[in-house]
Coordinates of C-alpha atoms in Angstrom, one line a residue:
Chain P
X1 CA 0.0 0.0 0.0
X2 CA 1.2 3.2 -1.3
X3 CA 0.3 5.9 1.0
X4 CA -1.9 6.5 3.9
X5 CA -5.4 5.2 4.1
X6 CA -8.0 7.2 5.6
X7 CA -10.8 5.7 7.4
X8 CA -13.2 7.4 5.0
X9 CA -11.6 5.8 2.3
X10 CA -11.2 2.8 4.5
X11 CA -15.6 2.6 4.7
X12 CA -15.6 3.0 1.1
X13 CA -13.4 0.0 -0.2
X14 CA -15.7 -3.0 0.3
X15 CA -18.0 -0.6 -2.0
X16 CA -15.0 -0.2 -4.9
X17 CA -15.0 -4.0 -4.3
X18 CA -18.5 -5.1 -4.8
X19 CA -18.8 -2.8 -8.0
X20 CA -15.7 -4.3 -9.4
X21 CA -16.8 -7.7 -9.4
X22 CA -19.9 -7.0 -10.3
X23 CA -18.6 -5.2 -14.0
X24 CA -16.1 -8.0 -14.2
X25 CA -19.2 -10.3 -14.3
X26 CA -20.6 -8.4 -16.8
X27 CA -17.8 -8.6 -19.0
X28 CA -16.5 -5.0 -18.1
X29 CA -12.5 -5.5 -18.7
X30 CA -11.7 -1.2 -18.3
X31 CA -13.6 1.5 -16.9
X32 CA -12.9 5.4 -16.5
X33 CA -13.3 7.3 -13.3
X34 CA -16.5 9.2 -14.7
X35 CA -18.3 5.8 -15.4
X36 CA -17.0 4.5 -12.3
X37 CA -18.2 7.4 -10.2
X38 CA -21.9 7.5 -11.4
X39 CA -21.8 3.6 -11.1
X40 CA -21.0 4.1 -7.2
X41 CA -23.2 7.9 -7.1
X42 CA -19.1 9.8 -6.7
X43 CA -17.9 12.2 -8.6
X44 CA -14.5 11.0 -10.6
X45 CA -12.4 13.2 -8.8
X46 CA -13.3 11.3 -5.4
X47 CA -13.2 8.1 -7.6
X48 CA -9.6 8.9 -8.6
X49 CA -8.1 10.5 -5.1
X50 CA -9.4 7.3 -3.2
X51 CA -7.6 5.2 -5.5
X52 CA -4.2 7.2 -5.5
X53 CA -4.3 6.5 -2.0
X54 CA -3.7 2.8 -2.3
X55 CA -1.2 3.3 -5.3
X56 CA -3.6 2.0 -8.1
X57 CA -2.8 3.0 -11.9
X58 CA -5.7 4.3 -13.8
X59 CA -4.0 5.8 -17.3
X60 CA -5.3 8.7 -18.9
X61 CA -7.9 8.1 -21.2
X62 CA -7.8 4.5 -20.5
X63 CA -9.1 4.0 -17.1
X64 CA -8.4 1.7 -15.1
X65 CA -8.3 -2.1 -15.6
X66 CA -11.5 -3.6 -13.7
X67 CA -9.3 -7.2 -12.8
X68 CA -6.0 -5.1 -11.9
X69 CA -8.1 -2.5 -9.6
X70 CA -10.3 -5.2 -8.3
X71 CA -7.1 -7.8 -7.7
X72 CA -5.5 -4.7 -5.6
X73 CA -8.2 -3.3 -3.5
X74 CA -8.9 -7.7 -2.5
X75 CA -5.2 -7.2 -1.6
X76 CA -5.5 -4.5 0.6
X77 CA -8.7 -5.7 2.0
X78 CA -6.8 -8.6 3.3
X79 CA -9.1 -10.6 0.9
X80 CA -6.5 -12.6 -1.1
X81 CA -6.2 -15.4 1.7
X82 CA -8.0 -17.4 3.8
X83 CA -10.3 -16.5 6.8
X84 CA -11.3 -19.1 9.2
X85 CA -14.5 -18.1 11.4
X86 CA -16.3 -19.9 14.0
X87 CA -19.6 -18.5 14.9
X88 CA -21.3 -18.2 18.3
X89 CA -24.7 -18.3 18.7
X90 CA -26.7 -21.3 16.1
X91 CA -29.8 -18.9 16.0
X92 CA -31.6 -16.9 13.0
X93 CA -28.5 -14.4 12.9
X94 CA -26.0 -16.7 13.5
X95 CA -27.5 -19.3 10.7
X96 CA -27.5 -16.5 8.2
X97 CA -24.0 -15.7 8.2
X98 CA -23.2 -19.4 8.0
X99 CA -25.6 -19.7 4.7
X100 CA -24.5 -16.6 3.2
X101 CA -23.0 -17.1 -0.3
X102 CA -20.7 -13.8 -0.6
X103 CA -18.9 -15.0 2.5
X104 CA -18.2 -18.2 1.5
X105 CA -17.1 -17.2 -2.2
X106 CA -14.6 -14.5 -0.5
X107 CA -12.9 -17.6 1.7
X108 CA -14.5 -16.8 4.8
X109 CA -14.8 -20.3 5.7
X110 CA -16.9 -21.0 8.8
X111 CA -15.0 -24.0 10.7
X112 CA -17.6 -24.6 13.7
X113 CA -20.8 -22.8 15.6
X114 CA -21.3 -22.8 19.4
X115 CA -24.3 -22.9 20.8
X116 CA -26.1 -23.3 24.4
X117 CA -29.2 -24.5 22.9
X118 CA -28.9 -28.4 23.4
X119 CA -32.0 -28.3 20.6
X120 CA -29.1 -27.2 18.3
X121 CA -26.0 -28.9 19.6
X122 CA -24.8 -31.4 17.6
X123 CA -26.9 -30.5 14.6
X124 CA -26.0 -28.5 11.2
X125 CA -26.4 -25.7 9.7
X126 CA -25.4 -25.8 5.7
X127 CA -23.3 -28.3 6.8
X128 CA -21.1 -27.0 9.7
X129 CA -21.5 -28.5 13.3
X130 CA -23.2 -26.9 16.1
X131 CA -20.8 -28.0 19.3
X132 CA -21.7 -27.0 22.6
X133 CA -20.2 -23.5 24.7
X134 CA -18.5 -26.1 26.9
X135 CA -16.2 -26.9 23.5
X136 CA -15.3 -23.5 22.6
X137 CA -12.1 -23.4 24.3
X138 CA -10.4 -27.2 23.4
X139 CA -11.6 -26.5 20.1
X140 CA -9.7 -22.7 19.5
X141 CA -6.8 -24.5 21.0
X142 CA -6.6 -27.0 18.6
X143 CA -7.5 -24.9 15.7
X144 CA -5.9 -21.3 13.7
X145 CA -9.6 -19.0 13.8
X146 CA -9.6 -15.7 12.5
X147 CA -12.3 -14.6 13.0
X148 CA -15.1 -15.5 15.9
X149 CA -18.5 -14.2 15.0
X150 CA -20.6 -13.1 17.8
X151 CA -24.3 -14.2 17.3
X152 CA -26.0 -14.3 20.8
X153 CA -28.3 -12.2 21.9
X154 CA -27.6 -8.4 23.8
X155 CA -27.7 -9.7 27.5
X156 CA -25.2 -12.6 26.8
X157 CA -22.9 -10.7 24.7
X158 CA -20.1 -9.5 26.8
X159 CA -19.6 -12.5 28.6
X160 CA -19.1 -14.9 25.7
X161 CA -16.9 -12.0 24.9
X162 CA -15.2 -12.1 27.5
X163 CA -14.5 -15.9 27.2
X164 CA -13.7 -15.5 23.5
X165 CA -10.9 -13.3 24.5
X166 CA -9.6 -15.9 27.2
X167 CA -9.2 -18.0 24.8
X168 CA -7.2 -15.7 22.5
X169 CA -9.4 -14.8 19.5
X170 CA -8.1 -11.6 18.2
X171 CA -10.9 -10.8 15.9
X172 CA -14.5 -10.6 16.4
X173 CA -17.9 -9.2 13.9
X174 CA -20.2 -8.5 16.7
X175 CA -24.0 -8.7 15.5
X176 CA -25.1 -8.4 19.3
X177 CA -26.9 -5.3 19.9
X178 CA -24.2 -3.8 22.2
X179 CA -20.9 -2.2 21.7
X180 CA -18.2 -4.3 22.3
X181 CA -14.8 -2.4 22.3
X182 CA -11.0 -4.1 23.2
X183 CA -8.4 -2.8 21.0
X184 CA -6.6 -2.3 24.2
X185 CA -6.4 -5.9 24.5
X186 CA -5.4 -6.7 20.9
X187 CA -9.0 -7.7 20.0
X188 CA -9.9 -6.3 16.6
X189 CA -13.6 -5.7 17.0
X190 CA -16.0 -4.6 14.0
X191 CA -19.8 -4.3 15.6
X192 CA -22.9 -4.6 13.5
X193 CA -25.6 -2.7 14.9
X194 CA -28.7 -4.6 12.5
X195 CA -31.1 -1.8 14.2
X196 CA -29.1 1.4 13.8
X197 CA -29.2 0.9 9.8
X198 CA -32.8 -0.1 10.0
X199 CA -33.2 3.1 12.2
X200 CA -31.3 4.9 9.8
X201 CA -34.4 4.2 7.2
X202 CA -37.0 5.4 9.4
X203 CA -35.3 8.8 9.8
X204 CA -35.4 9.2 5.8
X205 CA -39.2 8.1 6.7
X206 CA -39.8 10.8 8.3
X207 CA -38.2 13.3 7.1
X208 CA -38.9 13.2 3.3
Chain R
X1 CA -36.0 19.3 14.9
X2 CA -34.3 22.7 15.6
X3 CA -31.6 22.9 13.3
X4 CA -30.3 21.4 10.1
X5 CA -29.3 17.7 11.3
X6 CA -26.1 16.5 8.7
X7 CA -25.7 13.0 7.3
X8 CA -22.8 12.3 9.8
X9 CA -24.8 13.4 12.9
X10 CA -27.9 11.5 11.4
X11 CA -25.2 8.3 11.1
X12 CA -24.5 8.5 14.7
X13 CA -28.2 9.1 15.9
X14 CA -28.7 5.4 16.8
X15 CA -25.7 4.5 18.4
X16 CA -27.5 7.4 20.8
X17 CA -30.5 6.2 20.9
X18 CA -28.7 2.6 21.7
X19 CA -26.6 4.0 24.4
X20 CA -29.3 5.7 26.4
X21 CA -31.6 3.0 26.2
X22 CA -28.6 0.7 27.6
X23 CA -28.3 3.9 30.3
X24 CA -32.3 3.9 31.2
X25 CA -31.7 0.1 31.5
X26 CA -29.3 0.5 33.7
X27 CA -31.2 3.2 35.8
X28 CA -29.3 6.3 34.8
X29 CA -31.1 9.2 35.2
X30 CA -28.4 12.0 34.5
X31 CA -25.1 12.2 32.1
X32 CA -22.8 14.8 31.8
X33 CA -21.6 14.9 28.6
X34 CA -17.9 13.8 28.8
X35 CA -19.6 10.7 30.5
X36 CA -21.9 9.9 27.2
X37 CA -18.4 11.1 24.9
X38 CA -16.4 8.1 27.4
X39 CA -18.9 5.6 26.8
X40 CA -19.3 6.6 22.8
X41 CA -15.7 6.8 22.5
X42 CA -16.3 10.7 21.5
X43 CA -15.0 14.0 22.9
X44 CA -17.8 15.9 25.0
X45 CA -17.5 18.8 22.5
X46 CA -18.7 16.2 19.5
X47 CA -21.4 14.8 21.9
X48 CA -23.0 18.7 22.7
X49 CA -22.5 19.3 19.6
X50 CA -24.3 16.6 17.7
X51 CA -27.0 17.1 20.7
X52 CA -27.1 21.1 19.8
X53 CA -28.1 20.0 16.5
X54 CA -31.4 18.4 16.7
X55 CA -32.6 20.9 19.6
X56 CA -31.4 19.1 23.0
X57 CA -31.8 20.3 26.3
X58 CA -28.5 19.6 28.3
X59 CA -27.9 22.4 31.3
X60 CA -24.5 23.5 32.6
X61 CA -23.4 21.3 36.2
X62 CA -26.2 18.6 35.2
X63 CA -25.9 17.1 32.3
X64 CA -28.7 15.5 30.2
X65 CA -31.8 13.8 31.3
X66 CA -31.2 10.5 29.5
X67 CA -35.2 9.5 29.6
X68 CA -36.0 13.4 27.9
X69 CA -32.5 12.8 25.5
X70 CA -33.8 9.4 24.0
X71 CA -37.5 10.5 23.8
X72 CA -35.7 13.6 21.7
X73 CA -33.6 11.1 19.5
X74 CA -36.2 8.6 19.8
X75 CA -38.4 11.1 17.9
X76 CA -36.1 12.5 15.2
X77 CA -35.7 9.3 14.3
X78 CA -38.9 8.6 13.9
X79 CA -39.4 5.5 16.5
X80 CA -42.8 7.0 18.3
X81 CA -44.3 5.8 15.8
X82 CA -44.7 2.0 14.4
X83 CA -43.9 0.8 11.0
X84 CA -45.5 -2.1 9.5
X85 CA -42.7 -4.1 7.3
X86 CA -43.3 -7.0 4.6
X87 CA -40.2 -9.3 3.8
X88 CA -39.3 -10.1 0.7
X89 CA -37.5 -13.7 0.5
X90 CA -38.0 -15.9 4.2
X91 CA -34.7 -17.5 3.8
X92 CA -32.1 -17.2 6.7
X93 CA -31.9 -13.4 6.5
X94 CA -35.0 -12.9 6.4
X95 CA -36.1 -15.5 9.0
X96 CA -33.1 -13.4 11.1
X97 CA -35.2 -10.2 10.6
X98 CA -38.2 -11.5 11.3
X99 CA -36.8 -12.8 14.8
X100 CA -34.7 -9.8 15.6
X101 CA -35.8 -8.7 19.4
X102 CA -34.9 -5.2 18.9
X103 CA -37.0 -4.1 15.8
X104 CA -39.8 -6.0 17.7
X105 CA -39.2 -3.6 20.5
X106 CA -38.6 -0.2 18.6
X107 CA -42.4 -0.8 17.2
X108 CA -41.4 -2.4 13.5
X109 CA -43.9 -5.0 12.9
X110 CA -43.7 -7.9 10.4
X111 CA -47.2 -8.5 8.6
X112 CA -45.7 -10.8 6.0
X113 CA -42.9 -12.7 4.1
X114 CA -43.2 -13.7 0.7
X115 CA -41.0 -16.7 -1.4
X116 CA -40.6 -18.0 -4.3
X117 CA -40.2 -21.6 -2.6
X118 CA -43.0 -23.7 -2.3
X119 CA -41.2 -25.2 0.6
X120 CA -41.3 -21.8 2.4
X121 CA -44.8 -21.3 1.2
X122 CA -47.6 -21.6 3.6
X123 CA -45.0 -21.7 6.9
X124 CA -44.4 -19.6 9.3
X125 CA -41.6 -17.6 10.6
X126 CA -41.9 -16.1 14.3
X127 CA -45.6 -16.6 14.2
X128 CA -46.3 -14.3 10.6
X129 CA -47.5 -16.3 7.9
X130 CA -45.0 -17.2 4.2
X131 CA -46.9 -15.8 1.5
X132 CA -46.0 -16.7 -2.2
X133 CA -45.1 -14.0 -4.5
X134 CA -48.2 -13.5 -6.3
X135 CA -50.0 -12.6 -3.7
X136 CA -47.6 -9.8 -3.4
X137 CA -49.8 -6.8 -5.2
X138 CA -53.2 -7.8 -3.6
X139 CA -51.4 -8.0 -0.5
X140 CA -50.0 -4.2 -1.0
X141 CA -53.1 -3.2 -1.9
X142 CA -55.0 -4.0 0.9
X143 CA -52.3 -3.6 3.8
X144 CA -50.6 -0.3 4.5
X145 CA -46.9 -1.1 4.6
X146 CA -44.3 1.4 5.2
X147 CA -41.2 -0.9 4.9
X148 CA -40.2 -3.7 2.4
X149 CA -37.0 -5.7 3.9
X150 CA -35.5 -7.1 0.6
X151 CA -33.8 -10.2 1.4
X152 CA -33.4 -12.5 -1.7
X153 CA -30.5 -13.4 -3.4
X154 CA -28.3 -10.8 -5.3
X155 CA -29.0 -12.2 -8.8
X156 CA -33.0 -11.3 -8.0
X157 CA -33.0 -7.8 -6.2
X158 CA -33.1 -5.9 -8.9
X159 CA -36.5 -7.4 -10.4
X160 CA -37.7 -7.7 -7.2
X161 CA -37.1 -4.1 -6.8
X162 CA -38.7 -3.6 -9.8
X163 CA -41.8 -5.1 -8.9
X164 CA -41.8 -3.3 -5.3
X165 CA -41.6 -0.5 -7.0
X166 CA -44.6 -1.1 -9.4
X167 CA -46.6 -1.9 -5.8
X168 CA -46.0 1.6 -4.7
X169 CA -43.6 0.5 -1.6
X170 CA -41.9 3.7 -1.3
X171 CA -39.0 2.5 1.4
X172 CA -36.9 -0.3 1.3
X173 CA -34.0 -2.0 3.6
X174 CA -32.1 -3.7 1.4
X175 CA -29.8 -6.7 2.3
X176 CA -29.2 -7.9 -1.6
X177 CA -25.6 -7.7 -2.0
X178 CA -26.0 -5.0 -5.0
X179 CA -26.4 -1.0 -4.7
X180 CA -30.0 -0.4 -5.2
X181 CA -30.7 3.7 -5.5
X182 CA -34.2 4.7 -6.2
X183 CA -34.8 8.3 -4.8
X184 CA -35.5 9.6 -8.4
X185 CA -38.5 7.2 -8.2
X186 CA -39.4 8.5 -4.6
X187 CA -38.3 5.5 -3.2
X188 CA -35.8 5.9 0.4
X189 CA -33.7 2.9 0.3
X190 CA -31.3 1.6 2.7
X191 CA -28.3 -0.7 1.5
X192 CA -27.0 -2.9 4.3
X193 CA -24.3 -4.9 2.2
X194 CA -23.1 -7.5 5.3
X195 CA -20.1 -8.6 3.6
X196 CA -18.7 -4.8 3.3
X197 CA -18.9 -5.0 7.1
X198 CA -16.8 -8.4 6.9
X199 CA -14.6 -6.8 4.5
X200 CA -13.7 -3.8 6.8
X201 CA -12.9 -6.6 9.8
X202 CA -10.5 -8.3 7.1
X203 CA -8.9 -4.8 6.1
X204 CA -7.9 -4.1 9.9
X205 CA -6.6 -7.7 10.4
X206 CA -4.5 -7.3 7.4
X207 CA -3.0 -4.1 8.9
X208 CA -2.6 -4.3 12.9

């Protein structure tokens, strides 16, 4: 990575990403800032400082090459290896992030759920195990996670949390309806918050 | 709402709301501002500032009234009032939806789901009846639906869209992984877009 990142530029990545992706399904081999920007609803000018920032290498009156810019901003999104995840909490959230195909296709592979629910212990959901709470710890010793994926509901969260960071997961997606914070114990947290986006909507409800 | 409210204060309203229904919870009558800033990981200035802009009512040596503070927020964001949602596509994220405790809570009730799979058909999901598809318009036409959660695979969102549209919905909360933008029509839409979310959690792995 070239230069400095901003975290504005940071939020607007996984977008760059998605739209890439999508025009290289759709054949697209080279697009131009201008097209680019009213693809994503930016002006070229923000198109084309966001991706000096990273390094990339549009040419003028070429553009720049969907696969090259695509393959780059994977790089720097830490997409271009694996991920392992295990998810806690077998629920309705927790069962959607294990079915959902965008994950999958990016290598976020889902090695295990953990679950207090003896209904779903020992079940499967799109073919991953449910294993008991009791299980978590053996099992993160004996195997490399990335990522643990907090599922359970709002009064349970911070002390599966807790127990997550006991036994040394250093990343967590929380989708529990509370902020979870820990960079000052090495955790790398990013939280969810389903109901502040759905929130979000009802604002432009009411005020349009 | 007193002032003009800007898209980065409007982003920030629910994590508000969220924290001063955690401190009502808790039985917290008062904050100080630098108190609210600590918990929200802001500066006090931000926090009086962002509470300046919709109208609030903090007073020097007390603080806020966290019950009168998330009745304010509670209002600008139009939760004193209920929504009535349909989903569209009663797979996992939708089933996740249509369980979530909190949009229960905040007063955003499910009438419906619809599917395409006859397997889906005809069940239910948290007590609200699977609909097929075609009963989609007469169902619009006789219930008065201010939300449509769209929650079908990315390859059908945009004709799903399309045919929301044609209904008259005029807001929808998107999960489809694709950009769906429909203000021009008089449509508010909400992109969620998960795997962004994901995406950002691999981008600060890659670079701690």
């Amino acid at each position: 990575m070239a230069n400095y990142v901003s975290e504005a530029v940071i939020r607007r990545l996984p977008g760059y990403y998605r739209h890439l992706r999508e025009l290289e399904a759709e054949g697209v081999t080279q697009i131009s800032s201008k097209d680019l920007g009213e693809r994503m609803r930016q002006t070229p000018s923000q198109i084309r400082q966001d991706i000096n920032c990273f390094g990339g290498f549009g040419r003028q009156g070429y553009g720049y090459s969907v696969s090259e810019l695509k393959q780059e901003i994977g790089h720097v999104l830490g997409l271009d290896r694996e991920h392992t995840m295990i998810i806690v909490g077998a629920g309705s959230i927790g069962s959607a992030v294990a079915h959902y195909p965008t994950f999958i296709r990016e290598g976020f592979r889902t090695l295990a759920l953990f679950d207090t629910d003896p209904a779903r212990i020992g079940t499967s959901v799109n073919g991953v195990r449910v294993h008991s709470m009791e299980e978590l710890p053996l099992f993160l010793e004996e195997h490399a996670v990335d990522i643990a994926v907090l599922a359970v509901p709002g009064d349970a969260a911070r002390e599966v949390f807790d127990e997550l960071a006991r036994c040394g997961v250093t990343a967590v997606w929380n989708f529990a309806p509370v902020d979870l914070h820990a960079e000052e114990r090495g955790i790398t947290v990013v939280n969810v918050h389903l109901a502040d986006s759905l929130q979000t909507l009802s604002y432009k409800i009411a005020h349009r």
